[in-house]
GROMACS .gro file of C-alpha atoms in nm:
model
  430
    1MET     CA    1   3.869   1.164   0.088
    2MET     CA    2   3.574   1.339  -0.125
    3ARG     CA    3   3.602   1.261  -0.488
    4THR     CA    4   3.557   1.534  -0.725
    5ARG     CA    5   3.392   1.398  -1.006
    6PRO     CA    6   3.073   1.447  -1.015
    7LEU     CA    7   2.822   1.122  -1.000
    8LYS     CA    8   2.534   1.198  -1.291
    9VAL     CA    9   2.211   1.156  -1.239
   10ALA     CA   10   1.956   1.129  -1.467
   11LEU     CA   11   1.563   1.232  -1.398
   12LEU     CA   12   1.280   1.091  -1.533
   13GLY     CA   13   0.957   1.298  -1.473
   14CYS     CA   14   0.908   1.639  -1.335
   15GLY     CA   15   0.552   1.690  -1.158
   16VAL     CA   16   0.524   1.726  -0.827
   17VAL     CA   17   0.781   1.486  -0.681
   18GLY     CA   18   1.035   1.504  -0.956
   19SER     CA   19   1.032   1.947  -0.905
   20GLU     CA   20   1.139   1.861  -0.492
   21VAL     CA   21   1.378   1.619  -0.594
   22ALA     CA   22   1.548   1.815  -0.794
   23ARG     CA   23   1.473   2.096  -0.593
   24ILE     CA   24   1.629   1.961  -0.222
   25MET     CA   25   1.910   1.812  -0.513
   26THR     CA   26   2.049   2.181  -0.559
   27THR     CA   27   1.973   2.325  -0.227
   28HIS     CA   28   2.084   2.051  -0.030
   29ALA     CA   29   2.400   1.964  -0.237
   30ASP     CA   30   2.656   1.994  -0.040
   31ASP     CA   31   2.487   1.786   0.214
   32LEU     CA   32   2.427   1.521   0.020
   33ALA     CA   33   2.825   1.492  -0.151
   34ALA     CA   34   2.920   1.484   0.192
   35ARG     CA   35   2.718   1.146   0.278
   36ILE     CA   36   2.785   1.037  -0.067
   37GLY     CA   37   3.175   1.062  -0.066
   38ALA     CA   38   3.107   1.307  -0.390
   39PRO     CA   39   2.907   1.535  -0.548
   40VAL     CA   40   2.623   1.447  -0.750
   41GLU     CA   41   2.558   1.572  -1.074
   42LEU     CA   42   2.164   1.659  -1.193
   43ALA     CA   43   2.259   1.553  -1.577
   44GLY     CA   44   1.935   1.578  -1.732
   45VAL     CA   45   1.548   1.606  -1.643
   46ALA     CA   46   1.291   1.387  -1.917
   47VAL     CA   47   0.948   1.551  -1.880
   48ARG     CA   48   0.622   1.593  -2.158
   49ARG     CA   49   0.595   1.944  -2.194
   50PRO     CA   50   0.881   2.119  -2.206
   51SER     CA   51   0.723   2.529  -2.189
   52LYS     CA   52   0.686   2.462  -1.855
   53VAL     CA   53   0.848   2.669  -1.622
   54ARG     CA   54   1.067   2.514  -1.372
   55GLU     CA   55   1.186   2.713  -1.096
   56GLY     CA   56   1.556   2.567  -1.021
   57ILE     CA   57   1.634   2.388  -1.290
   58ASP     CA   58   1.851   2.459  -1.570
   59PRO     CA   59   1.632   2.468  -1.908
   60ALA     CA   60   1.910   2.325  -2.091
   61LEU     CA   61   1.866   2.020  -1.897
   62ILE     CA   62   1.495   2.004  -2.019
   63THR     CA   63   1.401   1.686  -2.254
   64THR     CA   64   1.185   1.546  -2.396
   65ASP     CA   65   1.381   1.200  -2.584
   66ALA     CA   66   1.350   1.044  -2.219
   67THR     CA   67   1.513   0.703  -2.399
   68ALA     CA   68   1.840   0.913  -2.607
   69LEU     CA   69   1.884   1.067  -2.185
   70VAL     CA   70   1.911   0.686  -2.037
   71LYS     CA   71   2.097   0.583  -2.315
   72ARG     CA   72   2.382   0.828  -2.228
   73GLY     CA   73   2.609   0.561  -2.085
   74ASP     CA   74   2.713   0.851  -1.897
   75ILE     CA   75   2.440   0.864  -1.634
   76ASP     CA   76   2.507   0.694  -1.271
   77VAL     CA   77   2.237   0.660  -1.166
   78VAL     CA   78   1.878   0.660  -1.329
   79ILE     CA   79   1.551   0.855  -1.101
   80GLU     CA   80   1.190   0.762  -1.181
   81VAL     CA   81   0.915   0.961  -1.101
   82ILE     CA   82   0.702   0.872  -1.395
   83GLY     CA   83   0.514   0.610  -1.234
   84GLY     CA   84   0.249   0.377  -1.434
   85ILE     CA   85   0.390   0.063  -1.688
   86GLU     CA   86   0.510   0.211  -1.943
   87PRO     CA   87   0.716   0.361  -2.099
   88SER     CA   88   0.816   0.341  -1.741
   89ARG     CA   89   0.930  -0.072  -1.748
   90THR     CA   90   1.120   0.020  -2.075
   91LEU     CA   91   1.363   0.309  -1.984
   92ILE     CA   92   1.439   0.130  -1.622
   93THR     CA   93   1.614  -0.158  -1.850
   94THR     CA   94   1.720   0.006  -2.087
   95ALA     CA   95   1.933   0.268  -1.838
   96PHE     CA   96   2.042  -0.102  -1.671
   97GLU     CA   97   2.157  -0.223  -1.990
   98HIS     CA   98   2.411   0.104  -2.017
   99GLY     CA   99   2.541   0.133  -1.701
  100ALA     CA  100   2.279   0.288  -1.474
  101SER     CA  101   2.109   0.238  -1.154
  102VAL     CA  102   1.772   0.277  -1.094
  103VAL     CA  103   1.561   0.430  -0.787
  104SER     CA  104   1.205   0.459  -0.828
  105ALA     CA  105   0.867   0.517  -0.669
  106ASN     CA  106   0.656   0.351  -0.936
  107LYS     CA  107   0.401   0.121  -0.725
  108ALA     CA  108   0.254   0.012  -1.016
  109LEU     CA  109   0.507  -0.105  -1.215
  110LEU     CA  110   0.671  -0.252  -0.920
  111ALA     CA  111   0.374  -0.475  -0.843
  112GLU     CA  112   0.297  -0.594  -1.208
  113ASP     CA  113   0.640  -0.642  -1.334
  114GLY     CA  114   0.881  -0.689  -0.952
  115ALA     CA  115   1.068  -0.970  -1.076
  116ALA     CA  116   1.119  -0.906  -1.456
  117LEU     CA  117   1.342  -0.563  -1.331
  118HIS     CA  118   1.523  -0.694  -1.022
  119ALA     CA  119   1.597  -0.985  -1.252
  120ALA     CA  120   1.762  -0.677  -1.525
  121ALA     CA  121   1.882  -0.559  -1.283
  122GLU     CA  122   2.107  -0.830  -1.203
  123GLN     CA  123   2.223  -0.922  -1.499
  124HIS     CA  124   2.377  -0.585  -1.505
  125GLY     CA  125   2.499  -0.597  -1.197
  126ARG     CA  126   2.279  -0.247  -1.117
  127ASP     CA  127   2.091  -0.130  -0.836
  128LEU     CA  128   1.726  -0.131  -0.810
  129TYR     CA  129   1.593   0.094  -0.471
  130TYR     CA  130   1.264   0.195  -0.467
  131GLU     CA  131   1.177   0.306  -0.078
  132ALA     CA  132   0.929   0.607  -0.262
  133ALA     CA  133   0.651   0.344  -0.371
  134VAL     CA  134   0.511   0.255  -0.020
  135ALA     CA  135   0.385   0.476   0.228
  136GLY     CA  136   0.615   0.819   0.134
  137ALA     CA  137   0.881   0.947   0.428
  138ILE     CA  138   0.792   0.630   0.594
  139PRO     CA  139   1.153   0.416   0.636
  140LEU     CA  140   0.939   0.044   0.522
  141VAL     CA  141   1.081  -0.137   0.218
  142ARG     CA  142   1.484  -0.056   0.354
  143PRO     CA  143   1.355  -0.172   0.731
  144LEU     CA  144   1.202  -0.465   0.571
  145ARG     CA  145   1.478  -0.614   0.391
  146GLU     CA  146   1.743  -0.552   0.511
  147SER     CA  147   1.709  -0.422   0.886
  148LEU     CA  148   1.506  -0.735   0.896
  149ALA     CA  149   1.625  -0.956   0.700
  150GLY     CA  150   1.741  -1.220   1.017
  151ASP     CA  151   1.431  -1.184   1.139
  152LYS     CA  152   1.107  -1.389   1.005
  153VAL     CA  153   0.844  -1.195   0.948
  154ASN     CA  154   0.487  -1.333   0.990
  155ARG     CA  155   0.257  -0.985   0.934
  156VAL     CA  156   0.210  -0.683   0.798
  157LEU     CA  157  -0.151  -0.505   0.853
  158GLY     CA  158  -0.118  -0.143   0.738
  159ILE     CA  159  -0.295   0.170   0.634
  160VAL     CA  160  -0.078   0.272   0.345
  161ASN     CA  161  -0.303   0.476   0.176
  162GLY     CA  162  -0.358   0.872   0.271
  163THR     CA  163  -0.658   0.940   0.051
  164THR     CA  164  -0.902   0.698   0.206
  165ASN     CA  165  -0.768   0.663   0.568
  166PHE     CA  166  -0.857   1.102   0.526
  167ILE     CA  167  -1.170   0.992   0.399
  168LEU     CA  168  -1.296   0.773   0.636
  169ASP     CA  169  -1.170   0.928   0.925
  170LYS     CA  170  -1.376   1.206   0.839
  171MET     CA  171  -1.629   0.936   0.823
  172ASP     CA  172  -1.581   0.855   1.175
  173THR     CA  173  -1.539   1.190   1.321
  174SER     CA  174  -1.803   1.412   1.169
  175GLY     CA  175  -2.106   1.215   1.076
  176ALA     CA  176  -1.989   1.230   0.743
  177GLY     CA  177  -2.153   1.013   0.477
  178TYR     CA  178  -1.899   0.866   0.187
  179SER     CA  179  -1.927   1.133  -0.108
  180GLU     CA  180  -1.935   1.420   0.130
  181ALA     CA  181  -1.587   1.297   0.252
  182LEU     CA  182  -1.505   1.285  -0.047
  183ASP     CA  183  -1.545   1.569  -0.175
  184GLU     CA  184  -1.429   1.745   0.089
  185ALA     CA  185  -1.078   1.555   0.074
  186THR     CA  186  -1.066   1.673  -0.303
  187ALA     CA  187  -1.132   2.001  -0.202
  188LEU     CA  188  -0.850   1.956   0.039
  189GLY     CA  189  -0.579   1.818  -0.256
  190TYR     CA  190  -0.627   1.436  -0.051
  191ALA     CA  191  -0.792   1.342  -0.387
  192GLU     CA  192  -0.730   1.335  -0.716
  193ALA     CA  193  -1.035   1.480  -0.987
  194ASP     CA  194  -1.124   1.088  -1.055
  195PRO     CA  195  -0.986   0.842  -0.719
  196THR     CA  196  -1.068   0.542  -0.866
  197ALA     CA  197  -0.725   0.409  -0.773
  198ASP     CA  198  -0.709   0.519  -0.453
  199VAL     CA  199  -1.093   0.483  -0.371
  200GLU     CA  200  -1.134   0.134  -0.503
  201GLY     CA  201  -0.786  -0.050  -0.312
  202PHE     CA  202  -0.543  -0.023  -0.647
  203ASP     CA  203  -0.339   0.190  -0.457
  204ALA     CA  204  -0.323  -0.015  -0.177
  205ALA     CA  205  -0.316  -0.350  -0.320
  206ALA     CA  206   0.005  -0.252  -0.465
  207LYS     CA  207   0.205  -0.152  -0.196
  208ALA     CA  208   0.053  -0.474  -0.025
  209ALA     CA  209   0.249  -0.702  -0.325
  210ILE     CA  210   0.524  -0.499  -0.275
  211LEU     CA  211   0.524  -0.584   0.111
  212ALA     CA  212   0.454  -0.941   0.055
  213GLY     CA  213   0.668  -1.020  -0.151
  214ILE     CA  214   0.900  -0.851   0.054
  215ALA     CA  215   0.837  -0.969   0.375
  216PHE     CA  216   0.766  -1.316   0.354
  217HIS     CA  217   1.045  -1.352   0.048
  218THR     CA  218   0.852  -1.449  -0.211
  219ARG     CA  219   0.678  -1.300  -0.544
  220VAL     CA  220   0.366  -1.160  -0.482
  221ARG     CA  221   0.175  -0.932  -0.810
  222ILE     CA  222  -0.110  -0.717  -0.720
  223GLY     CA  223  -0.252  -0.970  -0.938
  224ASP     CA  224  -0.260  -1.199  -0.622
  225VAL     CA  225  -0.366  -0.913  -0.346
  226HIS     CA  226  -0.815  -0.896  -0.285
  227ARG     CA  227  -0.843  -0.612  -0.335
  228GLU     CA  228  -1.236  -0.397  -0.193
  229GLY     CA  229  -1.205  -0.009  -0.170
  230ILE     CA  230  -1.462   0.191   0.058
  231THR     CA  231  -1.681   0.288  -0.149
  232GLU     CA  232  -1.967   0.066  -0.013
  233VAL     CA  233  -1.899   0.179   0.332
  234THR     CA  234  -2.144   0.339   0.551
  235ALA     CA  235  -2.189   0.618   0.786
  236ALA     CA  236  -2.413   0.333   0.935
  237ASP     CA  237  -2.087   0.120   0.920
  238ILE     CA  238  -1.922   0.382   1.090
  239ALA     CA  239  -2.186   0.417   1.376
  240SER     CA  240  -2.196   0.039   1.426
  241ALA     CA  241  -1.848  -0.037   1.460
  242ARG     CA  242  -1.827   0.281   1.692
  243ARG     CA  243  -2.099   0.046   1.930
  244MET     CA  244  -1.840  -0.211   1.917
  245GLY     CA  245  -1.534  -0.005   2.001
  246CYS     CA  246  -1.377   0.034   1.635
  247THR     CA  247  -1.359   0.229   1.438
  248VAL     CA  248  -1.339   0.226   1.032
  249LYS     CA  249  -1.023   0.151   0.828
  250LEU     CA  250  -0.858   0.037   0.496
  251LEU     CA  251  -0.599  -0.224   0.544
  252ALA     CA  252  -0.340  -0.383   0.387
  253ILE     CA  253  -0.289  -0.720   0.521
  254CYS     CA  254   0.019  -0.923   0.477
  255GLU     CA  255  -0.003  -1.279   0.637
  256ARG     CA  256   0.248  -1.574   0.658
  257ALA     CA  257   0.013  -1.883   0.688
  258ALA     CA  258   0.029  -2.046   1.059
  259ASP     CA  259   0.158  -2.390   0.888
  260GLY     CA  260   0.434  -2.126   0.746
  261GLN     CA  261   0.280  -2.314   0.308
  262SER     CA  262   0.133  -1.993   0.216
  263VAL     CA  263   0.096  -1.632   0.238
  264THR     CA  264  -0.238  -1.449   0.159
  265ALA     CA  265  -0.272  -1.054   0.094
  266ARG     CA  266  -0.571  -0.839   0.096
  267VAL     CA  267  -0.698  -0.475   0.111
  268HIS     CA  268  -1.016  -0.428   0.255
  269PRO     CA  269  -1.208  -0.199   0.474
  270ALA     CA  270  -1.240  -0.316   0.817
  271MET     CA  271  -1.364  -0.256   1.189
  272ILE     CA  272  -1.043  -0.240   1.414
  273PRO     CA  273  -1.050  -0.218   1.771
  274LEU     CA  274  -1.000   0.148   1.919
  275SER     CA  275  -0.701   0.029   2.169
  276HIS     CA  276  -0.515  -0.130   1.800
  277PRO     CA  277  -0.253   0.131   1.752
  278LEU     CA  278  -0.358   0.190   1.453
  279ALA     CA  279  -0.704   0.297   1.481
  280SER     CA  280  -0.536   0.642   1.664
  281VAL     CA  281  -0.407   0.661   1.293
  282ARG     CA  282  -0.602   1.027   1.159
  283GLU     CA  283  -0.603   1.253   0.866
  284ALA     CA  284  -0.419   1.120   0.560
  285TYR     CA  285  -0.099   0.971   0.722
  286ASN     CA  286  -0.017   0.662   0.757
  287ALA     CA  287   0.127   0.414   0.911
  288VAL     CA  288   0.246  -0.016   0.957
  289PHE     CA  289   0.218  -0.226   1.197
  290VAL     CA  290   0.487  -0.563   1.114
  291GLU     CA  291   0.487  -0.875   1.356
  292ALA     CA  292   0.809  -1.059   1.359
  293GLU     CA  293   0.908  -1.360   1.532
  294ALA     CA  294   1.229  -1.230   1.709
  295ALA     CA  295   1.156  -0.845   1.672
  296GLY     CA  296   0.789  -0.840   1.837
  297GLN     CA  297   0.549  -0.601   1.711
  298LEU     CA  298   0.731  -0.205   1.536
  299MET     CA  299   0.501   0.025   1.421
  300PHE     CA  300   0.575   0.275   1.134
  301TYR     CA  301   0.445   0.553   1.101
  302GLY     CA  302   0.439   0.923   0.900
  303PRO     CA  303   0.324   1.107   0.545
  304GLY     CA  304   0.284   0.854   0.312
  305ALA     CA  305   0.197   1.050  -0.044
  306GLY     CA  306   0.308   1.434  -0.134
  307GLY     CA  307   0.598   1.589  -0.303
  308SER     CA  308   0.869   1.657   0.029
  309PRO     CA  309   0.801   1.284   0.180
  310THR     CA  310   0.827   1.078  -0.137
  311ALA     CA  311   1.145   1.262  -0.280
  312SER     CA  312   1.242   1.250   0.134
  313ALA     CA  313   1.301   0.840   0.057
  314VAL     CA  314   1.380   0.931  -0.263
  315LEU     CA  315   1.639   1.107  -0.173
  316GLY     CA  316   1.733   0.833   0.104
  317ASP     CA  317   1.807   0.613  -0.206
  318LEU     CA  318   1.943   0.845  -0.407
  319VAL     CA  319   2.229   0.829  -0.122
  320ALA     CA  320   2.246   0.460  -0.064
  321VAL     CA  321   2.288   0.340  -0.431
  322CYS     CA  322   2.589   0.623  -0.536
  323ARG     CA  323   2.765   0.518  -0.228
  324ASN     CA  324   2.705   0.156  -0.344
  325LYS     CA  325   2.820   0.284  -0.716
  326LEU     CA  326   3.150   0.410  -0.530
  327ASN     CA  327   3.279   0.138  -0.380
  328GLU     CA  328   3.164  -0.120  -0.758
  329ALA     CA  329   2.895  -0.280  -0.503
  330THR     CA  330   2.543  -0.340  -0.572
  331GLY     CA  331   2.290  -0.331  -0.268
  332PRO     CA  332   2.022  -0.604  -0.143
  333GLY     CA  333   1.829  -0.717  -0.518
  334GLU     CA  334   1.542  -0.970  -0.500
  335SER     CA  335   1.501  -1.221  -0.206
  336ALA     CA  336   1.255  -1.471  -0.291
  337TYR     CA  337   1.407  -1.821  -0.214
  338THR     CA  338   1.104  -1.933  -0.022
  339ARG     CA  339   0.833  -1.982  -0.360
  340LEU     CA  340   0.530  -1.926  -0.146
  341PRO     CA  341   0.211  -1.977  -0.268
  342VAL     CA  342  -0.025  -1.715  -0.263
  343SER     CA  343  -0.346  -1.832  -0.139
  344PRO     CA  344  -0.673  -1.736  -0.250
  345MET     CA  345  -0.914  -1.494  -0.037
  346GLY     CA  346  -1.187  -1.828   0.051
  347ASP     CA  347  -0.914  -1.969   0.300
  348VAL     CA  348  -0.888  -1.618   0.470
  349VAL     CA  349  -0.976  -1.700   0.863
  350THR     CA  350  -1.132  -1.383   1.034
  351ARG     CA  351  -1.437  -1.234   1.189
  352TYR     CA  352  -1.720  -1.043   1.072
  353HIS     CA  353  -1.943  -0.767   1.149
  354ILE     CA  354  -2.261  -0.866   0.901
  355SER     CA  355  -2.603  -0.642   0.896
  356LEU     CA  356  -2.954  -0.819   0.787
  357ASP     CA  357  -3.288  -0.669   0.751
  358VAL     CA  358  -3.549  -0.904   0.845
  359ALA     CA  359  -3.855  -0.930   0.960
  360ASP     CA  360  -3.939  -0.851   1.272
  361LYS     CA  361  -4.162  -1.110   1.438
  362PRO     CA  362  -4.077  -1.414   1.634
  363GLY     CA  363  -3.856  -1.704   1.557
  364VAL     CA  364  -3.592  -1.458   1.285
  365LEU     CA  365  -3.296  -1.525   1.508
  366ALA     CA  366  -3.337  -1.890   1.580
  367GLN     CA  367  -3.347  -1.950   1.174
  368VAL     CA  368  -3.050  -1.739   1.116
  369ALA     CA  369  -2.838  -1.859   1.384
  370THR     CA  370  -2.948  -2.230   1.236
  371VAL     CA  371  -2.794  -2.112   0.912
  372PHE     CA  372  -2.506  -1.963   1.054
  373ALA     CA  373  -2.475  -2.311   1.261
  374GLU     CA  374  -2.489  -2.554   0.978
  375GLN     CA  375  -2.199  -2.352   0.721
  376GLY     CA  376  -1.980  -2.412   1.029
  377VAL     CA  377  -1.962  -2.056   1.144
  378SER     CA  378  -1.985  -2.006   1.553
  379ILE     CA  379  -2.185  -1.652   1.659
  380ASP     CA  380  -2.011  -1.422   1.880
  381THR     CA  381  -2.236  -1.171   1.980
  382VAL     CA  382  -2.654  -1.099   1.814
  383ARG     CA  383  -2.811  -0.732   1.811
  384GLN     CA  384  -3.157  -0.673   1.759
  385GLN     CA  385  -3.363  -0.341   1.704
  386GLY     CA  386  -3.759  -0.382   1.533
  387LYS     CA  387  -3.949  -0.139   1.439
  388ASP     CA  388  -4.323  -0.151   1.261
  389GLY     CA  389  -4.261  -0.510   1.090
  390GLU     CA  390  -3.911  -0.485   1.019
  391ALA     CA  391  -3.579  -0.537   1.220
  392SER     CA  392  -3.181  -0.501   1.151
  393LEU     CA  393  -2.953  -0.825   1.277
  394VAL     CA  394  -2.634  -0.727   1.321
  395VAL     CA  395  -2.440  -1.052   1.406
  396VAL     CA  396  -2.065  -1.100   1.487
  397THR     CA  397  -1.938  -1.395   1.399
  398HIS     CA  398  -1.575  -1.578   1.547
  399ARG     CA  399  -1.314  -1.648   1.317
  400ALA     CA  400  -1.406  -1.774   0.993
  401SER     CA  401  -1.281  -1.861   0.642
  402ASP     CA  402  -1.396  -1.613   0.376
  403ALA     CA  403  -1.586  -1.919   0.235
  404ALA     CA  404  -1.786  -2.057   0.515
  405LEU     CA  405  -1.875  -1.610   0.587
  406SER     CA  406  -1.921  -1.668   0.167
  407ALA     CA  407  -2.150  -1.942   0.143
  408THR     CA  408  -2.357  -1.839   0.523
  409VAL     CA  409  -2.411  -1.527   0.362
  410GLU     CA  410  -2.602  -1.764   0.033
  411ALA     CA  411  -2.742  -1.924   0.247
  412LEU     CA  412  -2.891  -1.645   0.447
  413ARG     CA  413  -3.053  -1.482   0.129
  414LYS     CA  414  -3.238  -1.736   0.062
  415LEU     CA  415  -3.463  -1.744   0.388
  416ASP     CA  416  -3.822  -1.597   0.320
  417THR     CA  417  -3.744  -1.289   0.655
  418VAL     CA  418  -3.471  -1.176   0.530
  419ARG     CA  419  -3.517  -0.938   0.353
  420GLY     CA  420  -3.090  -0.788   0.254
  421VAL     CA  421  -2.801  -0.841   0.337
  422ALA     CA  422  -2.728  -0.470   0.442
  423SER     CA  423  -2.327  -0.442   0.494
  424ILE     CA  424  -2.084  -0.746   0.561
  425MET     CA  425  -1.707  -0.625   0.725
  426ARG     CA  426  -1.421  -0.834   0.846
  427VAL     CA  427  -1.302  -0.744   1.182
  428GLU     CA  428  -0.912  -0.684   1.195
  429GLY     CA  429  -0.620  -0.646   1.519
  430GLU     CA  430  -0.755  -0.858   1.770
   0.00000   0.00000   0.00000
């Protein structure tokens, strides 16, 4: 039997995502009520600019006092889509203190201070759900947190930023340089006016921290995630990848060590074989590849950003949290029982693609090969092209640690015959 008294929802933020959440709550009110077992009522919307016209939202619900809204005491669920660290952190903890559960899309805050937020939710017996914080509409957090709770996840490998995937895809398919591809992404609305968070990997690193924490039942903060962006990726890198039967993607990679005693989390551009499922993820789409002990290999694919996809994830969490509220229960909280350390990037082992500018004369290849051997880095393949006294030498290694590769590069720079290191890129997915 459906409860007639509505569950009251406060919405913090009414931008692209927030306005879509409000619209769906209104247009799908009957369906949401049927799925939850009680009607949901939008009880207030906190914004910074109250004068802005917001179609479909009763102006009487608009307020600039977000703190007063979450302190009301009759609010059942707070939806936070403001973003950033403050005032979001304070508003969320205040909501818990005054009896509300929280649905958030705030990846930056969760990656920075997720443990404290989970602790506050547990202290007050409330829910903290955040499916929308990672990969938009793609169901990923809940499968990792619930569906795979009885399994052992060993690796999460994914494309979790649509802007960078669009840029790299355009560089691959059209031969455009980075700047041209970024301009196109900006013109189409895939990149912000300031794209730093995307192209420098900050957005993906926050998502990697969240995914690693859930997958490995340990605490991983954004500061634990090794981060590299795509600004240094060139058309020549893309062409080299093609010659190897690969493409370049910005990957978030979270791995459990082979001995199970530590984890790593990193974000960086990498070459992946065209045969890998992630290689076919085009334009602004996201996809995450999960490797679990019993379930095997799973892939989650779909739109990773945008108002409607993100709102879909928010509303899914809203339904779950409201159901818990009616049943006087809470869903799964933080699981960090393993307390595994996060290994530094120097310990990460993978393959590398190194492009060197060298003198075009006899003995250069032997000198370079000797440096690799001295550092214990095994060479898989070498390709050399030369003209007019200058040459390029492309070396692909077998698996080696990042520390060993760094030492190799430093030694190569000291050779008189090496003019420079044109690029270094990891090779993943094999």
